[in-house]
Amino acid sequence: MNPKQLLLLLLLPLSLVVNAQSKVVTGKVTDAAGLPLAGVTVMVKGTSIGGQTAADGTFSLNAPASATTLVFSSVGFASTEQTIGEGPVNVSLSSAVGTLSEVVVVGYGTQRKSDLTGAVTSVSAKDFQTGAIQTPEQLIAGKVAGVQISSNGGAPGAGSRIRIRGGSSLNATNDPLIVIDGIPVDNGGVAGSANPLNLINPDDIENFTVLKDPSAAAIYGSRASNGVIIITTKKGRRGKTKYNFSAEVFAQQPTKKVDLFSADQIRDIVNQKGGSEVNKLGTAGTNWQDEIFKTAIGQSYNLSATGAFFDGKLPFRISGNILDQDGILKTNNFKRQTLGINLSPKFFNDQLKVDINLKVAHTKNRFADGGAIGSAIAFDPTQPTKTASARWGGFYEYLEPSNIIGAGGFIPKALAPRNPLALLEMRNNQSDVWRMLGNIQFNYALPWIKGLNVNLNVGRDEQAGNGRDYASDSMAAFYGRYNIGTSVGGKDSILNYGGQDNKYESFQINNVLDFYLNYASDIRSINSRIDVMAGYGYQDFQFINHFFPDMRADGTVRPGGIPTFPVDYPRYTLISYYGRINYTLAGKYIATINARMDGSSKFSSSNRWGFFPSAALAWRINQEDFLVNNKAVSDLKLRLSYGVTGQQGGFGFYEYIPRYSNSTSTAEYQFGNKFYPMSRPAPYDPNLKWETTENLGVGLDFGFLKNRITGSLDYFKRKTKDLLSTVPVALGTNFSNQLFTNVGNIESEGFEFSLGATPVLQNDFRWDVNFNFSYVTPKITNLLLNPDPRFKGVLVGGIQGGTGNSIQIHSVGNMPSAFYVLQQVYDMNGNPIEGVYEDRNRDGIINDDDKYIYKSPEPRFFAGLSSSFSYQKWTLSFVLRGNFDNYMYNNIASDLGVERAIFNPLGWLNNGSANYLETKFKNNQYFSDYYVQNASFVRMDNIGISYNAGEVFKKAYLVVSANVQNAFVITKYKGIDPEISGGIDNQFYPRPRTYTLGINLSF
C-alpha cells in the first residue's frame, strides 16, 4: 500500500462522524479589523460539542436546546464568550499579542505570559513565512530577535544554520536544542539525510517557542548553552470534522552565477599570450554553468482532518504530505511523504489528559555531485560537452597518453577538472530515509490535591537510512582507483580499473522518558501565586552504522576493505533531575529559580555530573499604582536573570577513555599481495569535563495603546569556560599532535530589540509590522592550557588552492574564525600590487609573521522586518532580513582570478574569474586581504499575496496565494552569495529564486 492509499484509508472513517443535536447555531468570527478568522474553535459552554470556523470566518453547529453560551478561542487571540440569541452569533476577537493571560509553552509545561521572567519568544502559525517551505526552521527565519536562520545552500531539503545569540563554543556544537512535542531530538540525523528536520512536515506545526536566556533555557541544563527551540505540532479539537487540503506548485531558478570569462574572452586572452597554448583551445562555446543548472519544478500537497470521535470524547488530527522537488543542479531531487496522527482524549471528568503523537516520514534523495559546481567554474569554455568517442560516457575530458591495456592510448589527466555534466549524469547517489517520531503524554490532575498535576512523557525517535553511491568504471572522475599493479609486456594490466559502488546503512534510536510533578496555586491570603515543578529525565541515544566498501564490477572487494574485528555501536545516555519554582506576589513581583543536574556518559565517573542553576526576577511596573490606570501603557515589565548552562554535544562519545580505531584504506599494512587494516590508539583525556556557560541578562517588555504597540529590549552577557576544543600538543605525548580537551574561554555580549505594531486598524484595512534588531560580539579570551607568548592561535578555514592552506584563525582577543591574512599594498590608482604586502613587524621579510587578524565572517548586527497589509479579501506580506559587518573570503576569485589559473602549468586551460581584469595578477595571492570582502546584505526573503475567495461551493472555502522567495539581495559582495556559512565562498550551491502558486481549501 502506497502512502496516498494509506492516508485515504485513515481519513475515510472521519467522514462518518455524526452529531445529532436539536438546534442549529450559526455565526461569523472576525478580528478587530472586521476580517474573517478561520480555524477558530467554537464550543458550547459546559459540553464537548463544538466546531471550527471556515475560511470566511463562518460556523454552523448543532447545539442542545438548553445551550445558552458559546466559547470562542484561537491561538494568538483572547478567548471570549457570547450568549446564543435568536439570530446569528457574530463575534470579534481581539489579538492576544501581549495579553497577560496568554499561556506560553516553556520547558516541561506551560506558563502564563504574565509570569515569565526570561527572554521567551513565541511565533504561531499565523505569523510563519509562507511559500514553498520544505524545512520547519525556515518558517521563522527573520522573525525572532537574536536568532539567525540561514539555509546551508539551495539543494532541496538542505538544512539550515541556526544560531541563537551567536555561538558559545569552538569545537562543540553551536546548534540550539530542538524539542518536538516534548522530545529533545538529535541534530545529527542519519546517513542519507541532508537535514534531520526535513523529515518534519512544516504544515503540521502550530507554534515555535524560542528560549534564549538562562532563566528560560536552564531547565534543559546540559544542552541549553545555545538556546532551545520548542516545536509544538497541531492537535485534535472537539467538534465537527473539518478537512483542509492545500497544494503548491513552484518553480526555482538560479539567481546569480559566478562571473567568469566567455569562450571568446578566453580565446582572446590565450591568443594574446600566443605560443603552444593556442593549440589547447577548442572550437566550442560552452557556458558550463548553464549546462549544469536548470529551472527546477516542485509540488507539495497536504491533506488533514481535525475533529473528534465518539461524540466529542476523542479529539484527533490526521495529516499527510507529499512533496516532490527537483534541485536547480541537474539530477538533484528530493521526495518526502509524511503521515501525522494526534489523539487527545480526556478521562475522569477531564482530570486525565492524554496526548498521543505519531509522525512517520519517508524521504528519497538523489544527491547531485556538488563537485560539478567547482568544475563548471573552472572548465575550459572553448571545449564541447560531448565527443565522438564512446569512452568516458561520451563526455569530453582532459586526457593524457597511457600504456595501460584497454585505455585506448589515453586516460584522464591527473588533477585536471572533470567534465561537470559527467559528474552529474554518470554518478547515481541515492538514499532512502525513514523516521518515526512518537510519544504519549499523560497529565493527571490529582483530585485530592487541587493544583497538583502528575506528568509522564514517554517517547521514541527512530531513524533509518540506507543508500548507494554508484559510478561505472567509464566515469573519468573515478578512474584509476584500483590498480592491481601486475605487468604484461611492459604495460600495466588492470581488472575493472575504476568506478565505485559504495553502500551504507545507518540507524539512530532516541528513547525519552520524563516524569515530573507540577503544582500551581493562588494564595489569596497573601495575594500570591506559586508554581512548582520537579522531575526526572532519561534519554538514551544509540547509533548503528554499516559501510559496505567499494565493489568492483566483477563483485570482488577492494583489498583490505572488510574489517576482520567487531565494530562498536556508539551510544550515550543522559540522566537528569530538574526543578523550577515560580513565585508571583501581588501580580507584579515575580521570582523564578531553575535547577538541573545532568549526568552524561561522555565523561568519566569523577566528572560525569554537572549542576546548572538559574535565578530570575521580574517587575511588572505597569501594575504599580502610578501606572495601573494609565491608558497609554498596557504592559511594562523589567526582567533580570542569571544562570549556568552546559555543553556535551558535537563531539565523540568516548573521548575520555583509551581506545583504538580502524586505520583508513591509505594506512593499511601489506602482507604479500594482501592489505590489512590496522588498529591504532587514539588520543584521549581522562579528565574531560563539562563545558559551562554563565549567562547574565536584563530585559524590558512593553506594550502601549491596548497593545497596538508591543516589544522588548534585552541585554545579555555570557562567558563560556572549559571549552571543549582540539588543541596542539607535543608529538608523542598522547598518540597524536592534537588533543580534544577542556581549554580556553569565550565571552560575548549583545543586545536585542523587537517591535510589533498595528499602525492602521480600520474596518476593511489592517497593517501589521514587526521589526527586530540584534547585536552580538563573541570574543576568545583563552586558548591554551599553559601560556605561550609564541602561540598565535589555531588555524581553521581550509581553502581551495595550494596544499593545506587555511585562511582563518581562532585567536585570543578576537572573534572565532577571524580571517588571518597579509595586508595588501595598493598603487596610486587603488589597484592591488601583486606580491607586495605590508611588512607589519618591520623585519624586512614578508612571511607568516606579517599576517594579521582582519574582519570576521559572522555579522555583529542582524535584523528582520516583516509586514502584512490586509484589505477586504486581499493580504499582501513580506519578510526582509539583513546581516551587517560580516565579511567573506572570495576563494573563487583568489583561485581562478589569476593568469596562472587560466594557463594551468600542468598542461591544460581553465576558465578564469573575471576578477582577473581588476587585479592582473599572474600568480595566486591566496593570503591577500584583498579577497576578504564586505558581505553585508539585505535579502527579501519572501513576498506573498493571497485572496480569500470565501465559500466557492457548499461549505467549502478557498484561499489562493502566490509567493516569491529570495526575491532580491542588496549587497556590495562581488561573489555569488553574501550569506555562506563559515565565510568562505567556494563551490557554493546557489540559493534559487522560488515562484509559488498555492491553494488552500477547507471543508
Coordinates of C-alpha atoms in Angstrom, one line a residue, residues 339-838:
L339 CA 1.9 11.0 8.0
G340 CA 0.9 12.6 11.3
I341 CA -1.6 11.4 13.9
N342 CA -2.6 13.1 17.0
L343 CA -5.2 11.9 19.6
S344 CA -6.1 14.0 22.6
P345 CA -8.6 12.1 24.8
K346 CA -9.6 13.1 28.3
F347 CA -10.8 10.9 31.1
F348 CA -12.3 11.1 34.6
N349 CA -14.1 14.4 34.0
D350 CA -11.1 15.8 32.2
Q351 CA -8.8 15.2 35.1
L352 CA -6.6 12.9 33.0
K353 CA -5.4 14.4 29.7
V354 CA -3.6 12.1 27.2
D355 CA -1.8 13.4 24.2
I356 CA -0.6 10.8 21.6
N357 CA 1.6 12.0 18.8
L358 CA 2.9 9.9 15.9
K359 CA 4.8 11.3 12.9
V360 CA 6.1 9.0 10.2
A361 CA 8.2 10.3 7.3
H362 CA 9.9 8.8 4.3
T363 CA 12.3 10.7 2.2
K364 CA 14.2 9.7 -1.0
N365 CA 17.2 11.7 -2.1
R366 CA 19.0 11.8 -5.4
F367 CA 22.2 13.7 -4.4
A368 CA 23.9 15.7 -7.2
D369 CA 27.7 15.7 -7.1
G370 CA 28.5 19.2 -5.7
G371 CA 31.9 19.0 -7.2
A372 CA 30.2 19.7 -10.6
I373 CA 29.8 23.3 -9.4
G374 CA 33.5 23.8 -9.0
S375 CA 34.2 22.0 -12.3
A376 CA 31.8 24.2 -14.1
I377 CA 33.5 27.3 -12.8
A378 CA 37.0 26.0 -13.8
F379 CA 36.4 24.1 -17.0
D380 CA 37.6 25.5 -20.3
P381 CA 34.6 27.1 -22.1
T382 CA 36.1 26.5 -25.5
Q383 CA 35.6 22.7 -25.1
P384 CA 32.4 20.8 -26.0
T385 CA 30.3 18.9 -23.6
K386 CA 30.5 15.7 -25.7
T387 CA 32.9 14.0 -28.1
A388 CA 32.5 11.3 -30.8
S389 CA 34.3 8.8 -28.6
A390 CA 32.1 6.4 -26.6
R391 CA 34.8 6.1 -23.9
W392 CA 34.2 8.1 -20.7
G393 CA 30.5 8.1 -21.4
G394 CA 31.0 10.2 -24.5
F395 CA 31.8 13.3 -22.4
Y396 CA 34.8 15.5 -23.2
E397 CA 37.6 15.0 -20.7
Y398 CA 41.1 16.3 -20.3
L399 CA 43.3 13.2 -21.3
E400 CA 46.9 12.2 -21.4
P401 CA 48.8 9.4 -23.1
S402 CA 48.9 6.0 -21.4
N403 CA 50.2 2.5 -22.0
I404 CA 47.5 0.8 -19.9
I405 CA 45.9 -2.1 -21.7
G406 CA 42.3 -1.2 -22.6
A407 CA 42.7 2.5 -22.1
G408 CA 42.7 3.3 -25.8
G409 CA 46.0 5.1 -25.5
F410 CA 44.7 7.8 -23.2
I411 CA 43.5 8.1 -19.6
P412 CA 42.0 11.1 -17.7
K413 CA 44.7 13.7 -16.9
A414 CA 45.6 13.6 -13.2
L415 CA 44.5 16.6 -11.2
A416 CA 42.5 18.2 -14.1
P417 CA 38.9 19.2 -13.5
R418 CA 36.4 16.6 -14.7
N419 CA 33.5 17.3 -17.1
P420 CA 30.8 18.9 -15.0
L421 CA 27.9 17.1 -16.8
A422 CA 29.7 13.8 -16.5
L423 CA 29.9 14.3 -12.7
L424 CA 26.2 14.7 -12.6
E425 CA 24.9 12.2 -15.2
M426 CA 27.3 9.4 -14.7
R427 CA 27.0 9.2 -10.9
N428 CA 23.9 7.8 -9.2
N429 CA 24.0 8.7 -5.4
Q430 CA 20.6 7.9 -3.8
S431 CA 19.3 7.3 -0.3
D432 CA 16.1 6.2 1.5
V433 CA 15.5 7.5 5.0
W434 CA 12.6 6.6 7.3
R435 CA 11.8 8.4 10.5
M436 CA 9.3 7.6 13.2
L437 CA 8.8 10.2 16.0
G438 CA 6.2 9.3 18.6
N439 CA 5.3 9.9 22.2
I440 CA 2.5 9.6 24.7
Q441 CA 2.0 12.2 27.4
F442 CA -0.2 11.8 30.5
N443 CA -1.2 14.8 32.6
Y444 CA -3.3 13.8 35.6
A445 CA -4.8 16.4 38.0
L446 CA -4.9 14.7 41.4
P447 CA -8.4 15.2 42.7
W448 CA -7.4 15.1 46.3
I449 CA -4.7 17.9 46.0
K450 CA -6.1 20.8 44.0
G451 CA -3.4 22.3 41.6
L452 CA -1.1 19.2 41.7
N453 CA -0.6 17.5 38.3
V454 CA 1.4 14.4 37.5
N455 CA 3.1 14.3 34.1
L456 CA 4.6 11.4 32.3
N457 CA 6.1 11.6 28.8
V458 CA 7.4 8.5 27.0
G459 CA 8.7 8.8 23.5
R460 CA 10.9 7.4 20.8
D461 CA 12.6 9.0 17.8
E462 CA 13.8 6.3 15.4
Q463 CA 15.6 7.0 12.1
A464 CA 16.9 4.5 9.5
G465 CA 18.8 5.5 6.4
N466 CA 20.4 3.5 3.6
G467 CA 22.0 4.4 0.3
R468 CA 24.1 3.6 -2.6
D469 CA 26.7 5.8 -4.4
Y470 CA 27.4 4.2 -7.8
A471 CA 29.7 5.2 -10.7
S472 CA 30.8 2.9 -13.5
D473 CA 34.4 2.4 -14.4
S474 CA 33.9 4.5 -17.5
M475 CA 33.4 7.7 -15.3
A476 CA 36.7 9.7 -15.5
A477 CA 36.3 11.1 -12.0
F478 CA 36.7 7.6 -10.5
Y479 CA 39.2 6.1 -13.0
G480 CA 42.4 4.6 -11.6
R481 CA 41.1 3.7 -8.2
Y482 CA 42.1 0.0 -8.2
N483 CA 45.4 -0.7 -9.9
I484 CA 46.5 -4.2 -9.1
G485 CA 49.9 -3.4 -10.5
T486 CA 50.8 -6.6 -12.5
S487 CA 52.5 -6.1 -15.8
V488 CA 52.0 -7.7 -19.2
G489 CA 54.6 -7.0 -21.9
G490 CA 55.7 -3.8 -20.1
K491 CA 52.1 -2.5 -19.8
D492 CA 50.0 -2.2 -16.7
S493 CA 47.3 -4.9 -16.5
I494 CA 44.2 -3.8 -14.8
L495 CA 41.0 -5.5 -13.6
N496 CA 37.9 -3.3 -13.7
Y497 CA 40.1 -0.3 -13.3
G498 CA 37.8 2.4 -11.8
G499 CA 34.3 3.2 -10.7
Q500 CA 32.8 2.8 -7.3
D501 CA 29.8 1.1 -5.6
N502 CA 29.5 2.3 -2.0
K503 CA 26.6 1.1 0.1
Y504 CA 25.7 2.1 3.6
E505 CA 23.1 1.6 6.3
S506 CA 22.6 3.9 9.3
F507 CA 20.3 3.7 12.3
Q508 CA 19.6 6.0 15.2
I509 CA 17.4 5.4 18.2
N510 CA 16.5 8.1 20.7
N511 CA 14.5 6.9 23.7
V512 CA 13.0 9.5 26.1
L513 CA 11.3 9.4 29.5
D514 CA 10.3 12.3 31.5
F515 CA 8.4 12.2 34.8
Y516 CA 7.5 15.4 36.7
L517 CA 5.1 16.9 39.2
N518 CA 3.7 20.3 38.8
Y519 CA 1.8 22.3 41.5
A520 CA 0.3 25.7 40.8
S521 CA -2.0 27.6 43.2
D522 CA -3.2 31.0 44.0
I523 CA -2.6 32.0 47.7
R524 CA -5.3 34.6 48.1
S525 CA -4.5 35.4 51.7
I526 CA -1.2 37.0 50.7
N527 CA -2.1 37.9 47.1
S528 CA 0.4 35.4 45.7
R529 CA 0.7 32.6 43.2
I530 CA 3.2 29.8 43.3
D531 CA 4.1 27.4 40.5
V532 CA 6.4 24.5 41.4
M533 CA 7.8 21.7 39.1
A534 CA 10.2 18.9 39.8
G535 CA 11.1 15.9 37.7
Y536 CA 13.4 13.2 36.4
G537 CA 14.6 12.7 32.8
Y538 CA 16.2 9.8 31.0
Q539 CA 17.4 9.9 27.4
D540 CA 19.4 7.3 25.5
F541 CA 20.9 7.6 22.1
Q542 CA 22.0 4.6 20.0
F543 CA 23.8 4.7 16.7
I544 CA 24.4 1.8 14.3
N545 CA 26.4 2.4 11.1
H546 CA 27.4 -0.1 8.4
F547 CA 29.5 0.8 5.5
F548 CA 29.9 -1.7 2.6
P549 CA 33.2 -0.9 0.9
D550 CA 33.9 -0.3 -2.8
M551 CA 32.9 -3.2 -5.0
R552 CA 34.3 -3.8 -8.4
A553 CA 32.2 -4.6 -11.4
D554 CA 33.0 -8.3 -11.0
G555 CA 31.9 -8.4 -7.4
T556 CA 35.3 -8.5 -5.8
V557 CA 36.1 -6.2 -2.9
R558 CA 38.9 -3.7 -2.7
P559 CA 41.8 -5.3 -0.8
G560 CA 41.5 -4.8 2.9
G561 CA 38.1 -3.3 2.6
I562 CA 36.3 -5.6 5.2
P563 CA 37.2 -5.2 8.8
T564 CA 38.1 -8.5 10.5
F565 CA 37.3 -7.4 14.0
P566 CA 34.0 -6.5 15.8
V567 CA 32.6 -3.0 15.3
D568 CA 31.4 -1.0 18.3
Y569 CA 28.0 0.7 18.0
P570 CA 28.2 4.2 19.6
R571 CA 25.8 5.0 22.4
Y572 CA 25.5 7.6 25.1
T573 CA 23.0 8.3 27.9
L574 CA 21.8 11.3 29.8
I575 CA 20.1 11.2 33.2
S576 CA 18.7 14.4 34.7
Y577 CA 17.0 15.7 37.8
Y578 CA 15.4 19.1 37.4
G579 CA 13.1 21.6 39.2
R580 CA 11.6 25.1 38.9
I581 CA 9.9 27.5 41.3
N582 CA 7.9 30.5 40.1
Y583 CA 6.5 32.9 42.7
T584 CA 4.3 35.9 42.0
L585 CA 3.5 38.5 44.6
A586 CA 0.6 40.9 44.2
G587 CA 0.6 40.2 40.4
K588 CA 3.7 42.4 39.9
Y589 CA 6.7 40.9 41.6
I590 CA 7.9 37.6 40.2
A591 CA 10.8 35.3 41.1
T592 CA 11.9 32.2 39.2
I593 CA 14.5 29.6 40.3
N594 CA 15.6 26.7 38.0
A595 CA 18.0 23.9 38.8
R596 CA 19.1 20.9 36.9
M597 CA 21.6 18.2 37.4
D598 CA 22.7 16.2 34.4
G599 CA 24.8 13.1 34.2
S600 CA 26.4 12.2 30.8
S601 CA 28.1 9.0 29.8
K602 CA 30.5 11.1 27.7
F603 CA 32.5 11.9 30.8
S604 CA 34.3 9.8 33.4
S605 CA 32.6 9.0 36.7
S606 CA 34.5 11.7 38.5
N607 CA 33.3 14.4 36.1
R608 CA 30.0 12.9 35.0
W609 CA 27.6 15.2 36.8
G610 CA 27.0 18.9 36.1
F611 CA 24.9 21.3 38.1
F612 CA 23.1 24.0 36.1
P613 CA 21.1 26.6 38.2
S614 CA 19.5 29.9 37.3
A615 CA 17.5 32.6 39.0
A616 CA 15.5 35.5 37.6
L617 CA 13.4 38.4 38.9
A618 CA 10.7 40.4 37.1
W619 CA 8.8 43.6 38.0
R620 CA 5.5 44.4 36.3
I621 CA 5.8 48.1 36.5
N622 CA 2.5 48.8 34.9
Q623 CA 0.8 47.2 37.8
E624 CA 2.1 49.8 40.2
D625 CA -0.3 52.5 41.4
F626 CA 1.2 55.2 39.3
L627 CA 0.6 53.3 36.1
V628 CA -2.2 50.8 36.7
N629 CA -4.8 53.1 35.3
N630 CA -2.7 54.6 32.6
K631 CA -4.5 54.1 29.3
A632 CA -1.4 54.5 27.2
V633 CA 0.8 51.9 28.9
S634 CA -0.7 48.4 28.5
D635 CA 2.3 46.4 29.7
L636 CA 5.7 47.2 31.2
K637 CA 7.9 44.5 32.7
L638 CA 11.5 44.7 33.8
R639 CA 13.5 41.3 33.9
L640 CA 16.8 40.3 35.4
S641 CA 18.3 36.8 35.1
Y642 CA 21.5 34.9 35.8
G643 CA 22.2 31.2 35.1
V644 CA 24.6 28.5 34.1
T645 CA 24.1 26.1 31.2
G646 CA 26.2 23.2 30.0
Q647 CA 27.7 21.6 26.8
Q648 CA 28.4 18.0 26.0
G649 CA 27.3 17.8 22.3
G650 CA 29.1 17.9 19.0
F651 CA 32.0 15.5 19.7
G652 CA 32.6 11.8 20.2
F653 CA 31.2 9.6 22.9
Y654 CA 34.4 8.1 24.3
E655 CA 37.0 10.9 24.3
Y656 CA 37.9 10.3 27.9
I657 CA 38.9 6.6 27.7
P658 CA 41.8 4.8 25.9
R659 CA 40.5 3.3 22.7
Y660 CA 41.6 2.0 19.3
S661 CA 40.2 2.9 15.9
N662 CA 40.4 1.4 12.4
S663 CA 43.0 2.7 10.0
T664 CA 41.9 4.1 6.7
S665 CA 42.4 2.4 3.4
T666 CA 45.5 4.5 2.8
A667 CA 47.1 3.3 6.1
E668 CA 46.8 -0.5 5.7
Y669 CA 49.6 -2.9 6.2
Q670 CA 50.7 -5.1 3.3
F671 CA 51.5 -8.8 3.7
G672 CA 52.3 -10.3 0.3
N673 CA 49.6 -9.2 -2.1
K674 CA 47.0 -8.5 0.7
F675 CA 46.3 -5.4 2.7
Y676 CA 45.1 -5.4 6.2
P677 CA 43.5 -2.6 8.3
M678 CA 45.3 -1.8 11.5
S679 CA 44.1 -0.8 14.9
R680 CA 45.7 2.3 16.2
P681 CA 45.4 4.2 19.5
A682 CA 43.6 7.5 19.6
P683 CA 44.4 10.5 21.8
Y684 CA 42.2 10.8 24.9
D685 CA 41.8 13.0 28.0
P686 CA 40.7 11.1 31.2
N687 CA 39.9 14.4 32.9
L688 CA 37.4 15.6 30.2
K689 CA 34.5 17.6 31.8
W690 CA 31.6 19.8 31.1
E691 CA 31.9 23.0 29.1
T692 CA 29.9 25.5 31.0
T693 CA 28.4 28.9 30.1
E694 CA 27.5 31.6 32.6
N695 CA 24.7 34.0 31.4
L696 CA 23.5 37.4 32.6
G697 CA 20.5 39.0 31.1
V698 CA 18.5 42.2 31.6
G699 CA 15.3 42.8 29.7
L700 CA 12.3 45.2 29.3
D701 CA 8.9 44.2 27.8
F702 CA 6.5 46.9 26.9
G703 CA 3.1 47.4 25.3
F704 CA 1.2 50.6 24.5
L705 CA -2.2 51.7 23.4
K706 CA -4.0 48.4 24.3
N707 CA -1.0 46.5 22.9
R708 CA -1.3 48.1 19.4
I709 CA 2.4 48.6 20.0
T710 CA 4.4 45.8 21.7
G711 CA 8.1 44.9 22.0
S712 CA 11.1 44.1 24.1
L713 CA 14.7 45.2 24.7
D714 CA 17.3 42.8 26.0
Y715 CA 20.9 43.0 27.0
F716 CA 22.9 39.8 27.7
K717 CA 26.5 38.9 28.6
R718 CA 27.8 35.3 28.8
K719 CA 31.1 33.6 29.4
T720 CA 31.9 30.0 28.4
K721 CA 34.8 28.3 30.2
D722 CA 36.4 24.9 30.0
L723 CA 35.9 25.0 26.2
L724 CA 35.7 21.6 24.6
S725 CA 38.3 22.2 21.9
T726 CA 41.1 20.5 19.9
V727 CA 44.5 22.0 20.7
P728 CA 48.1 21.2 19.6
V729 CA 50.2 19.1 21.9
A730 CA 53.8 17.9 21.8
L731 CA 54.3 15.0 19.5
G732 CA 54.4 11.6 21.2
T733 CA 52.7 12.8 24.4
N734 CA 49.2 11.4 23.6
F735 CA 49.4 9.3 20.4
S736 CA 48.8 12.5 18.3
N737 CA 49.8 16.1 18.0
Q738 CA 46.2 17.1 18.5
L739 CA 44.2 16.6 21.7
F740 CA 40.5 17.1 22.4
T741 CA 40.3 18.6 25.9
N742 CA 38.9 21.4 28.1
V743 CA 40.8 24.6 27.4
G744 CA 40.0 28.2 26.8
N745 CA 37.2 30.7 27.3
I746 CA 34.8 32.7 25.1
E747 CA 32.9 35.8 26.2
S748 CA 30.2 37.5 24.3
E749 CA 27.7 40.3 24.9
G750 CA 24.9 41.9 22.9
F751 CA 21.5 43.4 22.8
E752 CA 18.2 42.7 21.1
F753 CA 15.3 44.9 20.2
S754 CA 12.0 43.8 18.8
L755 CA 8.9 45.9 18.0
G756 CA 5.5 44.9 16.8
A757 CA 2.8 47.4 15.8
T758 CA -0.6 47.8 14.1
P759 CA -0.3 51.3 12.7
V760 CA -3.6 51.1 10.8
L761 CA -6.7 49.3 12.1
Q762 CA -9.9 50.1 10.1
N763 CA -13.0 48.2 9.1
D764 CA -11.6 47.0 5.8
F765 CA -7.9 47.6 6.1
R766 CA -5.3 46.5 8.5
W767 CA -1.5 47.0 8.6
D768 CA 0.8 45.0 10.9
V769 CA 4.5 45.4 11.1
N770 CA 7.2 43.6 13.1
F771 CA 10.9 44.6 13.4
N772 CA 13.8 43.0 15.2
F773 CA 17.4 44.1 15.6
S774 CA 20.3 42.2 17.2
Y775 CA 24.0 42.9 18.1
V776 CA 26.3 40.1 19.1
T777 CA 30.1 40.2 19.7
P778 CA 31.8 37.0 20.8
K779 CA 35.5 37.1 21.8
I780 CA 38.0 34.4 22.6
T781 CA 39.8 35.1 25.9
N782 CA 41.9 32.0 26.3
L783 CA 43.0 29.0 24.2
L784 CA 45.9 27.3 25.9
L785 CA 46.4 25.0 28.9
N786 CA 49.7 26.8 29.6
P787 CA 50.5 30.4 28.4
D788 CA 52.9 30.6 25.4
P789 CA 53.8 34.0 24.0
R790 CA 54.7 32.4 20.7
F791 CA 51.3 30.9 20.2
K792 CA 49.2 32.9 17.7
G793 CA 46.1 30.7 17.6
V794 CA 44.5 27.7 15.9
L795 CA 44.3 27.8 12.2
V796 CA 41.0 26.9 10.7
G797 CA 39.1 27.6 7.4
G798 CA 40.7 25.5 4.7
I799 CA 40.6 26.9 1.2
Q800 CA 40.8 25.7 -2.4
G801 CA 44.2 26.2 -3.8
G802 CA 47.7 25.1 -2.7
T803 CA 48.1 22.4 -0.1
G804 CA 46.8 22.7 3.4
N805 CA 46.1 26.4 3.2
S806 CA 43.9 27.9 5.9
I807 CA 42.6 31.5 5.9
Q808 CA 41.0 31.8 9.3
I809 CA 42.2 31.5 12.9
H810 CA 40.9 31.1 16.5
S811 CA 42.9 33.7 18.3
V812 CA 42.8 35.2 21.8
G813 CA 41.2 38.7 21.8
N814 CA 39.3 38.2 18.6
M815 CA 36.1 36.7 17.3
P816 CA 36.2 33.0 16.4
S817 CA 37.2 32.1 12.8
A818 CA 38.5 35.6 12.1
F819 CA 40.4 36.0 8.8
Y820 CA 44.2 35.7 9.1
V821 CA 45.8 37.4 6.1
L822 CA 48.5 39.6 4.7
Q823 CA 47.9 43.3 4.4
Q824 CA 47.8 44.2 0.6
V825 CA 49.6 47.2 -0.7
Y826 CA 47.9 49.3 -3.5
D827 CA 49.2 51.6 -6.2
M828 CA 48.2 55.3 -6.6
N829 CA 45.2 54.3 -8.6
G830 CA 43.9 52.0 -5.9
N831 CA 44.9 48.7 -7.6
P832 CA 46.5 45.9 -5.7
I833 CA 50.2 45.3 -6.4
E834 CA 51.0 41.7 -6.9
G835 CA 53.1 40.1 -4.2
V836 CA 53.5 43.4 -2.3
Y837 CA 52.4 43.4 1.3
E838 CA 52.9 45.5 4.4

